[in-house]
Coordinates of N, CA and C in Angstrom, one line a residue:
X129 N 0.8 -1.2 0.0 CA 0.0 0.0 0.0 C 0.9 1.3 0.0
X130 N 1.9 1.3 0.9 CA 2.8 2.5 0.9 C 4.1 2.2 0.3
X131 N 4.8 3.2 -0.3 CA 6.1 3.0 -0.9 C 7.1 2.9 0.3
X132 N 8.3 2.5 -0.1 CA 9.4 2.4 0.9 C 9.7 3.8 1.4
X133 N 9.7 4.8 0.6 CA 10.0 6.2 1.0 C 8.9 6.7 2.0
X134 N 7.7 6.4 1.8 CA 6.6 6.7 2.8 C 6.9 6.1 4.1
X135 N 7.2 4.8 4.1 CA 7.5 4.1 5.3 C 8.7 4.6 6.0
X136 N 9.7 4.9 5.3 CA 10.9 5.5 5.9 C 10.7 6.8 6.6
X137 N 9.9 7.7 5.9 CA 9.6 9.0 6.5 C 8.6 8.9 7.6
X138 N 7.8 7.9 7.6 CA 6.9 7.6 8.7 C 7.7 7.1 9.9
X139 N 8.5 6.1 9.7 CA 9.2 5.4 10.8 C 10.4 6.3 11.3
X140 N 11.0 7.1 10.4 CA 12.1 8.0 10.8 C 11.9 9.4 10.3
X141 N 10.9 10.1 10.9 CA 10.6 11.4 10.4 C 11.7 12.4 10.6
X142 N 11.9 13.2 9.6 CA 12.9 14.3 9.7 C 12.3 15.6 10.2
X143 N 13.1 16.3 11.0 CA 12.7 17.7 11.4 C 11.4 17.8 12.2
X144 N 11.2 16.8 13.1 CA 10.1 16.9 14.0 C 10.4 17.8 15.1
X145 N 9.4 18.6 15.5 CA 9.6 19.5 16.7 C 9.0 20.8 16.4
X146 N 9.3 21.7 17.3 CA 8.9 23.1 17.3 C 10.1 24.0 17.2
X147 N 9.9 25.2 16.7 CA 10.9 26.3 16.8 C 10.2 27.4 17.6
X148 N 10.8 27.6 18.8 CA 10.2 28.5 19.8 C 10.0 29.9 19.3
X149 N 11.0 30.4 18.6 CA 11.0 31.8 18.1 C 10.9 31.8 16.6
X150 N 9.9 31.0 16.1 CA 9.7 30.8 14.6 C 9.4 32.1 14.0
X151 N 9.9 32.3 12.8 CA 9.6 33.5 12.0 C 8.2 33.4 11.3
X152 N 7.8 32.1 11.0 CA 6.5 31.9 10.4 C 6.0 30.5 10.9
X153 N 4.6 30.5 11.1 CA 4.0 29.2 11.6 C 2.7 29.0 10.7
X154 N 2.6 27.8 10.2 CA 1.4 27.5 9.4 C 0.7 26.3 10.0
X155 N -0.6 26.4 10.1 CA -1.4 25.3 10.7 C -2.5 25.0 9.7
X156 N -2.6 23.7 9.3 CA -3.7 23.3 8.4 C -4.3 22.0 9.0
X157 N -5.5 21.7 8.6 CA -6.1 20.4 9.0 C -7.2 20.1 8.1
X158 N -7.6 18.8 8.1 CA -8.7 18.3 7.4 C -9.7 17.7 8.3
X159 N -10.9 18.4 8.5 CA -11.9 17.8 9.5 C -12.4 16.5 9.1
X160 N -12.4 16.1 7.8 CA -12.9 14.8 7.4 C -12.2 13.7 8.0
X161 N -10.8 13.8 8.0 CA -10.0 12.6 8.5 C -9.3 13.0 9.8
X162 N -9.3 14.2 10.2 CA -8.7 14.6 11.5 C -7.2 14.9 11.4
X163 N -6.6 14.9 10.2 CA -5.1 15.2 10.2 C -4.9 16.7 10.4
X164 N -3.9 17.0 11.2 CA -3.5 18.4 11.5 C -2.0 18.5 11.4
X165 N -1.6 19.5 10.7 CA -0.2 19.7 10.5 C 0.2 21.2 10.9
X166 N 1.3 21.3 11.6 CA 1.8 22.6 11.9 C 3.3 22.7 11.5
X167 N 3.6 23.7 10.8 CA 5.0 23.9 10.3 C 5.6 25.2 10.8
X168 N 6.8 25.1 11.3 CA 7.5 26.3 11.9 C 8.7 26.6 11.0
X169 N 8.9 27.9 10.7 CA 10.0 28.3 9.8 C 11.0 29.3 10.5
X170 N 12.3 29.1 10.2 CA 13.3 30.2 10.5 C 13.7 30.6 9.1
X171 N 13.7 31.9 8.9 CA 14.0 32.5 7.6 C 15.1 33.6 7.8
X172 N 16.1 33.5 6.9 CA 17.2 34.5 6.8 C 17.4 34.9 5.4
X173 N 17.2 36.2 5.1 CA 17.3 36.7 3.8 C 16.5 36.0 2.8
X174 N 15.2 35.7 3.1 CA 14.2 35.0 2.3 C 14.6 33.6 2.0
X175 N 15.5 33.0 2.8 CA 15.8 31.6 2.7 C 15.4 30.8 3.9
X176 N 14.8 29.6 3.7 CA 14.4 28.8 4.9 C 15.6 28.1 5.4
X177 N 16.0 28.6 6.6 CA 17.3 28.1 7.2 C 17.0 26.9 8.2
X178 N 15.8 26.9 8.7 CA 15.4 25.8 9.6 C 13.8 25.6 9.5
X179 N 13.4 24.4 9.6 CA 12.0 24.0 9.4 C 11.7 22.8 10.3
X180 N 10.6 22.9 11.0 CA 10.2 21.8 11.9 C 8.7 21.6 11.7
X181 N 8.2 20.4 12.1 CA 6.8 20.2 12.0 C 6.3 19.3 13.2
X182 N 5.0 19.5 13.5 CA 4.3 18.6 14.4 C 3.0 18.2 13.7
X183 N 2.8 16.9 13.6 CA 1.6 16.4 12.9 C 0.9 15.4 13.7
X184 N -0.4 15.6 13.7 CA -1.3 14.6 14.3 C -2.1 14.0 13.1
X185 N -1.8 12.7 12.9 CA -2.5 12.0 11.8 C -1.9 10.7 11.5
X186 N -2.3 10.2 10.4 CA -1.9 8.8 10.0 C -0.4 8.8 9.5
X187 N 0.0 7.6 9.1 CA 1.4 7.5 8.6 C 1.7 8.4 7.4
X188 N 0.7 8.5 6.5 CA 0.9 9.3 5.3 C 1.0 10.8 5.6
X189 N 0.3 11.2 6.6 CA 0.3 12.6 7.1 C 1.7 12.9 7.6
X190 N 2.2 12.0 8.4 CA 3.6 12.2 9.0 C 4.6 12.2 7.9
X191 N 4.5 11.2 7.0 CA 5.5 11.1 5.9 C 5.5 12.3 5.0
X192 N 4.4 12.9 4.7 CA 4.3 14.0 3.8 C 4.9 15.3 4.6
X193 N 4.6 15.4 5.9 CA 5.2 16.5 6.6 C 6.7 16.4 6.7
X194 N 7.2 15.2 6.9 CA 8.6 15.0 6.9 C 9.3 15.4 5.6
X195 N 8.7 14.9 4.5 CA 9.2 15.1 3.2 C 9.2 16.6 2.8
X196 N 8.1 17.3 3.1 CA 8.1 18.7 2.7 C 9.1 19.5 3.4
X197 N 9.4 19.1 4.7 CA 10.5 19.9 5.4 C 11.8 19.6 4.7
X198 N 12.1 18.4 4.3 CA 13.3 18.1 3.6 C 13.4 18.9 2.2
X199 N 12.3 18.9 1.6 CA 12.2 19.6 0.3 C 12.4 21.1 0.4
X200 N 11.9 21.7 1.5 CA 11.9 23.2 1.6 C 13.1 23.8 2.2
X201 N 13.8 23.0 3.0 CA 15.0 23.5 3.7 C 16.1 24.0 2.8
X202 N 16.5 25.2 2.9 CA 17.5 25.8 2.1 C 17.0 26.5 0.8
X203 N 15.7 26.4 0.6 CA 15.1 27.0 -0.5 C 14.7 28.5 -0.2
X204 N 14.6 29.3 -1.2 CA 14.0 30.6 -1.0 C 12.5 30.5 -0.8
X205 N 11.9 31.5 -0.3 CA 10.5 31.5 -0.1 C 9.7 31.2 -1.4
X206 N 10.1 31.9 -2.4 CA 9.5 31.7 -3.7 C 9.6 30.3 -4.2
X207 N 10.8 29.7 -4.1 CA 11.0 28.3 -4.5 C 10.1 27.4 -3.7
X208 N 10.0 27.6 -2.4 CA 9.2 26.8 -1.5 C 7.8 26.9 -1.8
X209 N 7.3 28.1 -2.2 CA 5.9 28.2 -2.6 C 5.6 27.4 -3.9
X210 N 6.5 27.1 -4.7 CA 6.3 26.3 -5.8 C 6.1 24.8 -5.5
X211 N 6.5 24.4 -4.3 CA 6.2 23.0 -3.9 C 4.7 22.8 -3.8
X212 N 4.3 21.7 -4.3 CA 2.8 21.4 -4.2 C 2.6 20.1 -3.5
X213 N 1.4 19.8 -3.1 CA 1.0 18.5 -2.5 C 1.4 17.4 -3.5
X214 N 1.2 17.6 -4.8 CA 1.5 16.6 -5.8 C 3.0 16.3 -5.8
X215 N 3.8 17.4 -5.8 CA 5.2 17.2 -5.8 C 5.8 16.5 -4.6
X216 N 5.1 16.7 -3.4 CA 5.5 16.0 -2.2 C 5.1 14.5 -2.4
X217 N 4.0 14.2 -2.9 CA 3.5 12.8 -3.1 C 4.5 12.1 -4.0
X218 N 4.9 12.8 -5.1 CA 5.8 12.2 -6.1 C 7.1 12.0 -5.5
X219 N 7.6 12.9 -4.6 CA 8.9 12.7 -4.0 C 8.9 11.4 -3.1
X220 N 7.7 11.1 -2.6 CA 7.5 9.9 -1.8 C 7.2 8.6 -2.6
X221 N 7.3 8.7 -3.9 CA 7.0 7.7 -4.8 C 5.5 7.3 -4.8
X222 N 4.7 8.3 -4.5 CA 3.2 8.2 -4.6 C 2.6 7.9 -3.3
X223 N 1.3 8.2 -3.2 CA 0.5 7.9 -2.1 C -0.8 7.1 -2.6
X224 N -1.4 6.3 -1.8 CA -2.6 5.7 -2.2 C -3.7 6.8 -2.5
X225 N -4.5 6.5 -3.5 CA -5.5 7.6 -3.8 C -6.4 8.0 -2.7
X226 N -6.7 7.2 -1.8 CA -7.6 7.5 -0.6 C -6.8 8.4 0.4
X227 N -5.5 8.5 0.3 CA -4.7 9.4 1.2 C -4.4 10.7 0.6
X228 N -4.5 10.9 -0.7 CA -4.2 12.2 -1.3 C -5.0 13.4 -0.8
X229 N -6.3 13.2 -0.6 CA -7.2 14.3 -0.3 C -7.0 14.8 1.1
X230 N -6.7 13.9 2.1 CA -6.7 14.4 3.5 C -5.3 14.4 4.1
X231 N -4.5 13.4 3.7 CA -3.2 13.2 4.4 C -2.1 14.0 3.8
X232 N -2.3 14.5 2.6 CA -1.2 15.3 2.0 C -1.6 16.8 2.0
X233 N -1.5 17.3 3.2 CA -1.7 18.8 3.4 C -0.4 19.5 3.6
X234 N 0.7 18.8 3.5 CA 2.0 19.3 3.9 C 2.4 20.6 3.1
X235 N 2.2 20.7 1.8 CA 2.6 21.9 1.1 C 1.7 23.0 1.5
X236 N 0.4 22.7 1.8 CA -0.5 23.7 2.3 C 0.0 24.3 3.6
X237 N 0.5 23.5 4.5 CA 1.0 24.0 5.8 C 2.2 24.8 5.6
X238 N 3.1 24.4 4.7 CA 4.3 25.2 4.3 C 3.9 26.5 3.8
X239 N 3.0 26.6 2.9 CA 2.5 27.8 2.3 C 1.9 28.7 3.3
X240 N 1.1 28.1 4.3 CA 0.5 28.9 5.3 C 1.6 29.5 6.2
X241 N 2.7 28.8 6.5 CA 3.8 29.3 7.3 C 4.5 30.5 6.6
X242 N 4.7 30.4 5.3 CA 5.3 31.4 4.5 C 4.4 32.7 4.5
X243 N 3.1 32.4 4.3 CA 2.1 33.6 4.3 C 2.1 34.2 5.7
X244 N 2.2 33.5 6.8 CA 2.3 34.0 8.1 C 3.5 34.9 8.3
X245 N 4.7 34.4 7.8 CA 5.9 35.2 7.9 C 5.8 36.5 7.1
X246 N 5.2 36.4 5.9 CA 5.1 37.6 5.1 C 4.1 38.6 5.7
X247 N 3.1 38.1 6.3 CA 2.1 39.0 7.0 C 2.8 39.8 8.1
X248 N 3.7 39.1 8.9 CA 4.4 39.7 10.0 C 5.4 40.8 9.5
X249 N 5.9 40.6 8.2 CA 6.9 41.6 7.7 C 6.2 42.9 7.2
X250 N 4.9 42.9 7.1 CA 4.2 44.1 6.6 C 4.2 45.2 7.7

């Protein structure tokens, strides 16, 4: 059902935790399945220098959160905004169709964190 990459990111998630003095925080959830993702960003000169996540949800939700943090770290904000839920799923060698709609909110959480950071800069 799940690819080896999904299982690896579920069993060994990268970048789990919180950033106490985060520059941007994004929170998204899906009430249908109960998955909730929170992403914390540290940003220096428009580059994501640190990123952490906390996720409540199934294995796919944890894996997508882990993968998006790996994909976004070191990228500019504009580059990170180009990451999509589809690109996260592809980086994990796919997700089962029933998991795409609810468990893959990772890019949405990343985008929300970037939006939060940019709001604070105004």
